[in-house]
PDB file of C-alpha atoms in Angstrom:
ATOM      1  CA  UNK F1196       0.000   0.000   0.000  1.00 64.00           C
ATOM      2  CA  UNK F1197       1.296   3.805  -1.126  1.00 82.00           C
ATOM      3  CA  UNK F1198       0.338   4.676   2.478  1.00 94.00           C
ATOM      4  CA  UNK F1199      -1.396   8.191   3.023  1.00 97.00           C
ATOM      5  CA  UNK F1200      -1.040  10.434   0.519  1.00 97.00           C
ATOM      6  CA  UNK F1201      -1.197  14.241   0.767  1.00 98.00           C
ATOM      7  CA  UNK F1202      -0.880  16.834  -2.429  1.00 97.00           C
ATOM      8  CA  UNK F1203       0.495  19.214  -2.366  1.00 97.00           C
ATOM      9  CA  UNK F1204       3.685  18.761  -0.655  1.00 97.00           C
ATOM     10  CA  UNK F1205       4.186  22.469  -0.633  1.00 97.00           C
ATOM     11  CA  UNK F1206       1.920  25.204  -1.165  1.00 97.00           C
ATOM     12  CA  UNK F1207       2.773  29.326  -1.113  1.00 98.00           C
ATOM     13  CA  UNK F1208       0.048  31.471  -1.595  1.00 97.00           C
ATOM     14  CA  UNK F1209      -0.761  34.934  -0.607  1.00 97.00           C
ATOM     15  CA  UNK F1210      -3.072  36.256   1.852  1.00 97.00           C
ATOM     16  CA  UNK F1211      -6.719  36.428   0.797  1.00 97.00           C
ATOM     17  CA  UNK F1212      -6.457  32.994  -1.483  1.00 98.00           C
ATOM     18  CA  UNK F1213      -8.063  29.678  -1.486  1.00 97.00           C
ATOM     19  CA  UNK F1214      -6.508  26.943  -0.624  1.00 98.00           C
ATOM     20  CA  UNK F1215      -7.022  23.381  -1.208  1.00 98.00           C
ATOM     21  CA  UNK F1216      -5.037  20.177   0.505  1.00 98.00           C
ATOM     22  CA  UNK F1217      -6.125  16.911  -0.279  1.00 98.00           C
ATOM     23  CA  UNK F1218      -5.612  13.830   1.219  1.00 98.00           C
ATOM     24  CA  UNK F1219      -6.398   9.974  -0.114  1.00 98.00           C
ATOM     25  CA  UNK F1220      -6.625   7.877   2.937  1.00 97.00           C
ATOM     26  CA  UNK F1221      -5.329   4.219   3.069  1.00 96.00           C
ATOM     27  CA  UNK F1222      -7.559   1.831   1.284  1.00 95.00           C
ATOM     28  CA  UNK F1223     -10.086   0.330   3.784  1.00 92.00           C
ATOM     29  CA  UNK F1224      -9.515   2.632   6.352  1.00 93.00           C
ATOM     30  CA  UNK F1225     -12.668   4.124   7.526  1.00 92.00           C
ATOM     31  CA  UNK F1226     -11.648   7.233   9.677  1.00 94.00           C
ATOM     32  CA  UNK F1227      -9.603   9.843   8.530  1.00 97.00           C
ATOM     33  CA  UNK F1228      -8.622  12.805  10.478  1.00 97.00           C
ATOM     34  CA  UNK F1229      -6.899  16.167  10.144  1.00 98.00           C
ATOM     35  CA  UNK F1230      -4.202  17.681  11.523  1.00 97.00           C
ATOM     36  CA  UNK F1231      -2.038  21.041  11.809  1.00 97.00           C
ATOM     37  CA  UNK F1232       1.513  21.840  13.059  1.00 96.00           C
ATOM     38  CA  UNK F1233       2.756  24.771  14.344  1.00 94.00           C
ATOM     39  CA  UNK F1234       5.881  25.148  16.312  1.00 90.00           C
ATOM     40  CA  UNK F1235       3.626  27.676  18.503  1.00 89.00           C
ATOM     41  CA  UNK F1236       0.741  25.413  19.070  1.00 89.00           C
ATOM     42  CA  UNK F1237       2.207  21.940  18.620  1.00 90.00           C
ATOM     43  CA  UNK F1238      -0.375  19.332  16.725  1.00 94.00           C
ATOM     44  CA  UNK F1239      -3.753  20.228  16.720  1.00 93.00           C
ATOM     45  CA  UNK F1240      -6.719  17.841  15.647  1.00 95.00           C
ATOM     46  CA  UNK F1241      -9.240  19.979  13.062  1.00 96.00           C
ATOM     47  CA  UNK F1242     -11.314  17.411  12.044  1.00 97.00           C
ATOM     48  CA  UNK F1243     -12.490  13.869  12.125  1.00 96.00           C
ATOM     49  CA  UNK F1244     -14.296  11.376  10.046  1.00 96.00           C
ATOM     50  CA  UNK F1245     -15.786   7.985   9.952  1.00 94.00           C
ATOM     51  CA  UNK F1246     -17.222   6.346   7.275  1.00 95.00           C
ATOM     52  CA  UNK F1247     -16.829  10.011   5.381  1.00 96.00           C
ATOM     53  CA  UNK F1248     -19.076  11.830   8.107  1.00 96.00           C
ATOM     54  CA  UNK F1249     -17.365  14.296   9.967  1.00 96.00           C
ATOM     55  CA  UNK F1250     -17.983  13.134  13.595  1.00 94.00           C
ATOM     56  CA  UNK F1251     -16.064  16.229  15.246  1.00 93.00           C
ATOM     57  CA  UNK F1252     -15.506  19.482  13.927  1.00 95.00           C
ATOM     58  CA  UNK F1253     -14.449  21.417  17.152  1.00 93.00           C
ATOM     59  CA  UNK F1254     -10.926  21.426  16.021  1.00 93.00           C
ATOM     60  CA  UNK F1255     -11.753  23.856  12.761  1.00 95.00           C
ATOM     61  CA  UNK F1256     -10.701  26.993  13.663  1.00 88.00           C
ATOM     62  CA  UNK F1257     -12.976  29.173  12.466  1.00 85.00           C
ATOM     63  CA  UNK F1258     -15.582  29.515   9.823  1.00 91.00           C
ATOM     64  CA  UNK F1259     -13.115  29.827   7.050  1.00 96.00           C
ATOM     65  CA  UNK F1260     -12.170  26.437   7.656  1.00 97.00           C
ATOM     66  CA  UNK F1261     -13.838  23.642   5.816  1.00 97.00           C
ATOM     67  CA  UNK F1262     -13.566  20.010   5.431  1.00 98.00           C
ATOM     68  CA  UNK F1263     -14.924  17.457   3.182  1.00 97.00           C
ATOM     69  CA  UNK F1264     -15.273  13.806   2.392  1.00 98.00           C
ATOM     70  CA  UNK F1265     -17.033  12.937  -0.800  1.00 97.00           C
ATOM     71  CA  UNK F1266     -16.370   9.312  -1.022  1.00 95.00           C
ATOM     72  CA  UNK F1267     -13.837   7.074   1.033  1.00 95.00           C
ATOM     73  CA  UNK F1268     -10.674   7.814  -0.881  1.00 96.00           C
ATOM     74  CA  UNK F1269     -10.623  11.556  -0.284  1.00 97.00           C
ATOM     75  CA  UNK F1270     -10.946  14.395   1.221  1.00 98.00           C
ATOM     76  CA  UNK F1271     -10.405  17.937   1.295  1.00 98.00           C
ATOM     77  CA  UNK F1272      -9.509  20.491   4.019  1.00 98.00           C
ATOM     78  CA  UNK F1273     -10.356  24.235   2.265  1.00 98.00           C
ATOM     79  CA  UNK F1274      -9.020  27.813   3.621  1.00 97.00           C
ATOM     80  CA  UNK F1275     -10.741  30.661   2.147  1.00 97.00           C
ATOM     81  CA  UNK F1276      -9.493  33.058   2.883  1.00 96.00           C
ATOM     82  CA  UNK F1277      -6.339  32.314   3.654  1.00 97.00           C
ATOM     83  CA  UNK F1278      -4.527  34.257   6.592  1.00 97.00           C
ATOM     84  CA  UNK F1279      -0.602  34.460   7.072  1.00 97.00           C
ATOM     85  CA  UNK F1280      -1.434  32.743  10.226  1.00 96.00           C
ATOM     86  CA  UNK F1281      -2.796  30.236   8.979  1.00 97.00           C
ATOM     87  CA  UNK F1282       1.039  28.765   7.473  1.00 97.00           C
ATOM     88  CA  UNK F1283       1.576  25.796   9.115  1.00 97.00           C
ATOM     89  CA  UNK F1284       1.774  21.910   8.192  1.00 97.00           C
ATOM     90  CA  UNK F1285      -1.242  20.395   7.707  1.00 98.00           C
ATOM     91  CA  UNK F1286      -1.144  16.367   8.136  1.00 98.00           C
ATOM     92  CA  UNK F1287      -3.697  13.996   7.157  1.00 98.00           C
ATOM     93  CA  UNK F1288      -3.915  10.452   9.023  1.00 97.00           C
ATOM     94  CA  UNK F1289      -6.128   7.374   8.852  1.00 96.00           C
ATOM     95  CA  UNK F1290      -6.982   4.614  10.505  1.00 93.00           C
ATOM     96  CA  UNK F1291      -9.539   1.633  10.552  1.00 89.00           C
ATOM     97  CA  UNK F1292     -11.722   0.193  12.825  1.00 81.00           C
ATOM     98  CA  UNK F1293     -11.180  -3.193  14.614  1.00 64.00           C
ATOM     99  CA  UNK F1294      -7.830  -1.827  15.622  1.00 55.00           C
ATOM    100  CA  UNK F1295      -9.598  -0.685  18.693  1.00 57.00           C
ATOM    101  CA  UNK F1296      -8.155   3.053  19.694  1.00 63.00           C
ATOM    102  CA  UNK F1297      -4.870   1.869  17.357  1.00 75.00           C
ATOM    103  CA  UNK F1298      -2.634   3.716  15.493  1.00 87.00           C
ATOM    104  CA  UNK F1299      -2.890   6.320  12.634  1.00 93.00           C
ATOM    105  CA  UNK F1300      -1.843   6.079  10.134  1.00 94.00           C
ATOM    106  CA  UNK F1301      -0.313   9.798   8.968  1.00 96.00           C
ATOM    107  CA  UNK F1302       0.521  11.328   5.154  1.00 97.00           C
ATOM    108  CA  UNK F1303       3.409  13.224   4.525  1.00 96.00           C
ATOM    109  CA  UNK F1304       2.022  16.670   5.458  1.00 97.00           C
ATOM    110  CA  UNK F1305       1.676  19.602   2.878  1.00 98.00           C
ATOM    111  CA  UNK F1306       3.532  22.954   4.040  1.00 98.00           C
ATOM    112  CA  UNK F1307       1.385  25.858   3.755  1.00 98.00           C
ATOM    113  CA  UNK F1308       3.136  29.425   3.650  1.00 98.00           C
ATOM    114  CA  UNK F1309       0.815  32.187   3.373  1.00 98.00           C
ATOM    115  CA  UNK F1310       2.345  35.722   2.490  1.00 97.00           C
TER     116      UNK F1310
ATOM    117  CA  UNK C1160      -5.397  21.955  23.152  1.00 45.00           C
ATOM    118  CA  UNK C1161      -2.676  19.584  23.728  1.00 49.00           C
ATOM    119  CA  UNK C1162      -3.062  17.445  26.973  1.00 61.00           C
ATOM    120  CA  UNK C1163       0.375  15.549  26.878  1.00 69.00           C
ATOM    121  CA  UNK C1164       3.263  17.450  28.022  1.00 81.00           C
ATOM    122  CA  UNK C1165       6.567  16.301  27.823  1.00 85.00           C
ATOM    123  CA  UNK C1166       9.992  16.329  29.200  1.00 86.00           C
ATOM    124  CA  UNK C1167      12.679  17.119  28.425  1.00 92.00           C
ATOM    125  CA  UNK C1168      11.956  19.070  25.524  1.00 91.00           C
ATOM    126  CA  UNK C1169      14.939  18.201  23.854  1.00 94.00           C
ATOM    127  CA  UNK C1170      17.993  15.936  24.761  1.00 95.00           C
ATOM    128  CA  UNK C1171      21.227  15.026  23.280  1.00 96.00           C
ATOM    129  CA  UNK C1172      23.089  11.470  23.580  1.00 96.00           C
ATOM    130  CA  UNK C1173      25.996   9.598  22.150  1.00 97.00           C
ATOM    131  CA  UNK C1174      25.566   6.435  19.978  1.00 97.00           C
ATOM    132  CA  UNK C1175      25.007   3.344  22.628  1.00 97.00           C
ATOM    133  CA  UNK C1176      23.410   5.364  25.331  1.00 97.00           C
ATOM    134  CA  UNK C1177      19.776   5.023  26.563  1.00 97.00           C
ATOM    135  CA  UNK C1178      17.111   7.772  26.352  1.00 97.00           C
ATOM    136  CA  UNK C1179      14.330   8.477  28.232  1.00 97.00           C
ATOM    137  CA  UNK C1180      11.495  11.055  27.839  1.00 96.00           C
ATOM    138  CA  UNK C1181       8.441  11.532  29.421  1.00 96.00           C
ATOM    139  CA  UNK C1182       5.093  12.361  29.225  1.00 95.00           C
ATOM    140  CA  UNK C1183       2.323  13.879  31.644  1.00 95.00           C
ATOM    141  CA  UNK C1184      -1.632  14.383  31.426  1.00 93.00           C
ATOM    142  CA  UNK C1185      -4.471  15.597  32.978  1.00 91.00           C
ATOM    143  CA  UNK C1186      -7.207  13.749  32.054  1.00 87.00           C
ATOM    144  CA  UNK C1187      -8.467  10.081  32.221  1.00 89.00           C
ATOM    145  CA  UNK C1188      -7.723   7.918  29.305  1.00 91.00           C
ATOM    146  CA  UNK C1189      -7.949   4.986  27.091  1.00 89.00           C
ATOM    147  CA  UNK C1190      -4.714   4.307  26.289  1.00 92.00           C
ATOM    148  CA  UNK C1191      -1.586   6.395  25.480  1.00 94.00           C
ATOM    149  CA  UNK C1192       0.765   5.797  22.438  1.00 95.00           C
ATOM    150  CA  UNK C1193       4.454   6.971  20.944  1.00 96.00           C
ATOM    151  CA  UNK C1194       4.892   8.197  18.043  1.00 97.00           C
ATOM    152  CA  UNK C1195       8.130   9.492  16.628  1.00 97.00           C
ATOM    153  CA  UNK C1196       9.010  12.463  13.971  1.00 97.00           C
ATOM    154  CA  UNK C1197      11.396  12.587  11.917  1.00 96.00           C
ATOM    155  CA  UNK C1198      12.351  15.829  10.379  1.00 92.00           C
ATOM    156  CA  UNK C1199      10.060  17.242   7.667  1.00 89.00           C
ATOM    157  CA  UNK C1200       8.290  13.903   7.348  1.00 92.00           C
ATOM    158  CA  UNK C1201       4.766  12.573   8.518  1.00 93.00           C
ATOM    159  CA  UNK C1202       3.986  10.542  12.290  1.00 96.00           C
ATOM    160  CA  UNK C1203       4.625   7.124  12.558  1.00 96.00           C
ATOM    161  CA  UNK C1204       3.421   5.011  15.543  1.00 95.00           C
ATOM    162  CA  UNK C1205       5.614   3.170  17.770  1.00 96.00           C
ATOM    163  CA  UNK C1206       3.843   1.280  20.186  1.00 95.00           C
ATOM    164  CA  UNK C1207       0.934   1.440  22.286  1.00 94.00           C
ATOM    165  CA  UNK C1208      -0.371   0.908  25.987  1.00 95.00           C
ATOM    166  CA  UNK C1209      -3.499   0.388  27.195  1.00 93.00           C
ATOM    167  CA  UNK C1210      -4.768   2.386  30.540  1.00 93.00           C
ATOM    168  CA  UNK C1211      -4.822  -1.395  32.575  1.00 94.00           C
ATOM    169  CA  UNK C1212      -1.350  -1.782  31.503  1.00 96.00           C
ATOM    170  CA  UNK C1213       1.872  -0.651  33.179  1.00 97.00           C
ATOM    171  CA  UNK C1214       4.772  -2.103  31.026  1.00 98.00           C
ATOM    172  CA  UNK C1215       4.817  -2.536  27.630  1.00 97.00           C
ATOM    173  CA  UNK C1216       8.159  -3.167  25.699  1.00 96.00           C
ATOM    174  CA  UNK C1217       8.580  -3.463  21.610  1.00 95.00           C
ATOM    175  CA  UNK C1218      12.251  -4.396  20.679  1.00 97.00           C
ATOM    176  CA  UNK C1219      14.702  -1.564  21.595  1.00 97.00           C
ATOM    177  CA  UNK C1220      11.397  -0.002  23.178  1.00 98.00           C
ATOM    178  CA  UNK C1221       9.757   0.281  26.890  1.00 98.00           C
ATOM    179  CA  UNK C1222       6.835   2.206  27.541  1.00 98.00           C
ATOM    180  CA  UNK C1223       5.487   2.705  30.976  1.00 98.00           C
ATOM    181  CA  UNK C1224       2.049   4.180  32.092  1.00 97.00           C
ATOM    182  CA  UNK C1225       1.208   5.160  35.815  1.00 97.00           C
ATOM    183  CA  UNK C1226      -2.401   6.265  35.574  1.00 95.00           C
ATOM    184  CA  UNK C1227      -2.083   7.541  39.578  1.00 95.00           C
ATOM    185  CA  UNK C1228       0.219   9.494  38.478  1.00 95.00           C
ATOM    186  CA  UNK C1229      -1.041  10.743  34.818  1.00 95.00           C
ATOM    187  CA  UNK C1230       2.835  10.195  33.317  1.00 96.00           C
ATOM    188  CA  UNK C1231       4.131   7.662  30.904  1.00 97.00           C
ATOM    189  CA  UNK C1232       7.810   7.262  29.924  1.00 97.00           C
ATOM    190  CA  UNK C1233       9.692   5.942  26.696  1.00 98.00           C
ATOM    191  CA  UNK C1234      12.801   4.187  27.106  1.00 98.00           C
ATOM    192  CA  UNK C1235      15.271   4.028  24.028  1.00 98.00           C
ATOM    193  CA  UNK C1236      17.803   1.443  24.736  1.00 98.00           C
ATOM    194  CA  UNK C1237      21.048   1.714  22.750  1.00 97.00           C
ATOM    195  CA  UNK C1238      20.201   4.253  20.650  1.00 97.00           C
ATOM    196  CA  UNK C1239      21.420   4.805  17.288  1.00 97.00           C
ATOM    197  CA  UNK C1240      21.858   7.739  15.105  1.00 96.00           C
ATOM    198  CA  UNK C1241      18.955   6.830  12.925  1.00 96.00           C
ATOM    199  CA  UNK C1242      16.673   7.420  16.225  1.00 97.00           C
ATOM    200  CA  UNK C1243      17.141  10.798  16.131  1.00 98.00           C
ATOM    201  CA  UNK C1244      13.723  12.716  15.526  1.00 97.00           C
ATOM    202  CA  UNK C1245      10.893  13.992  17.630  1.00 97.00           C
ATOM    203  CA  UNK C1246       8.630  11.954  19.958  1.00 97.00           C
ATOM    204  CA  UNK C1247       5.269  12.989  20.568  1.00 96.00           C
ATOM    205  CA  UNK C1248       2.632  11.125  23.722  1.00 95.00           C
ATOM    206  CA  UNK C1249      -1.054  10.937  22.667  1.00 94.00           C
ATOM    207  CA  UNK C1250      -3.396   9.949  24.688  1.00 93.00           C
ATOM    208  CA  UNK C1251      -6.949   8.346  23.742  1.00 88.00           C
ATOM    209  CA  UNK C1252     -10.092   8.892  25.335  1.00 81.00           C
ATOM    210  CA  UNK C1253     -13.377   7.552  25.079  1.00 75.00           C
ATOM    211  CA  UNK C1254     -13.484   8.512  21.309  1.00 79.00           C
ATOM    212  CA  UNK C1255     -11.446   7.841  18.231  1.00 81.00           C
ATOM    213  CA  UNK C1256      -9.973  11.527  18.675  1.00 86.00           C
ATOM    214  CA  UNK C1257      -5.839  11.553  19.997  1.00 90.00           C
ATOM    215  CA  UNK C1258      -4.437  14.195  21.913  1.00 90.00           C
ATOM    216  CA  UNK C1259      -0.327  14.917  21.322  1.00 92.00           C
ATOM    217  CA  UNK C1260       1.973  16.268  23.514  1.00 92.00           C
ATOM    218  CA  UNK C1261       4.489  18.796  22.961  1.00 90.00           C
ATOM    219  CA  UNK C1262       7.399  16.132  22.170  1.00 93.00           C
ATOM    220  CA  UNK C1263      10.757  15.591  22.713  1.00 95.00           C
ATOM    221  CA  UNK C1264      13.207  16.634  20.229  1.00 96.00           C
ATOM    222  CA  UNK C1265      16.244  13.783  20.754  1.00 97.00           C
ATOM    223  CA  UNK C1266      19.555  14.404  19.056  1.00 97.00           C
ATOM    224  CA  UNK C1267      21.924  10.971  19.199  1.00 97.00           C
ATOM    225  CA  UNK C1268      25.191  12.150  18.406  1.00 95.00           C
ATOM    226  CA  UNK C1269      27.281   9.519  16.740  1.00 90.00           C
TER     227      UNK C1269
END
């Protein structure tokens, strides 16, 4: 299995912009949760799915947040507008049930800089 | 909000040497994993321990979890350049949701 994937890698964009990460989860895996990094705020859950409902949203920051799951092989975490405070790394991670509270499973990250 | 805090933040060893960080929380839990970070790369789990457990070990690897107390520790035994990367604490709840610590940046000098 490819593992978690995450596109872009790397994204620089300036203030005001939409941005859009994506994330393909591992095949079978039936949660699929978002992350972000800061070296202020350490790693912060956003947002949670299972079975591609989002189960907890308390994480999203604020209204120009927003996270989807279409179908169980992606989803989408949207910024719009973007703020410079909102550069950080953003981290996708999945994991499937029967594992109990087990391990995620996390992507690569994609590096948001906004200007 | 991060729940796990950990000590030391960072730490610097030679080759061959153990390491030991550890991890505090303040609320009850499920169970508490490891998970270490390498530089500019993703998470990836170590091991995990359940809140009825108090010793769990995974080759070069011993985790132990004193619920009394709220505190877990990671033990690296002989540790190896290749080990040197961040390690984060998360605890689980009564949901699927994890909460990370701070981590512990460890630098094995070789």
């Amino acid at each position: 299995d490819a593992g978690v994937i995450q596109s872009p890698r790397h994204e620089v964009t300036e203030m005001g912009q939409e941005v859009t990460l994506r994330c393909k989860p591992i095949s079978g895996h039936d949660y699929l949760f978002w992350y972000r990094q800061t070296m202020m705020r350490g790693l912060e859950l956003l947002i949670y799915f299972n079975n591609n409902v989002p189960i907890d949203d308390s994480g999203m920051p604020e209204d120009r947040f927003s996270a989807k799951m279409p179908n169980a092989s992606f989803s989408t975490l949207k910024i719009q507008p973007s703020e410079p405070r909102d550069s950080a790394v953003y981290f996708c991670a999945s994991k499937l049930t029967g594992t109990g509270y087990g391990e995620q499973y996390f992507g690569p990250g994609t590096r948001l800089t906004v200007t | 909000s991060q729940q796990g805090e950990e000590d030391p933040q960072a730490l610097s060893i030679q080759e061959g040497e153990n390491a030991t960080m550890n991890c505090s929380y303040k609320t009850s839990i499920n169970n508490l994993q490891w998970y270490r970070q390498n530089s500019g790369r993703g998470l990836v789990h170590l091991i995990l321990i359940r809140s009825n457990e108090r010793e769990k070990h995974s080759g070069r690897l011993r985790v132990t979890l004193d619920t009394s107390k709220k505190s877990s520790s990671l033990l690296i035994t002989a540790s190896r350049a290749a080990d040197t990367a961040s390690y984060f604490c998360a605890t689980g709840g009564a949901t699927n949701k994890l909460i990370f610590g701070t981590g512990t940046l460890l630098a094995v000098q070789p």
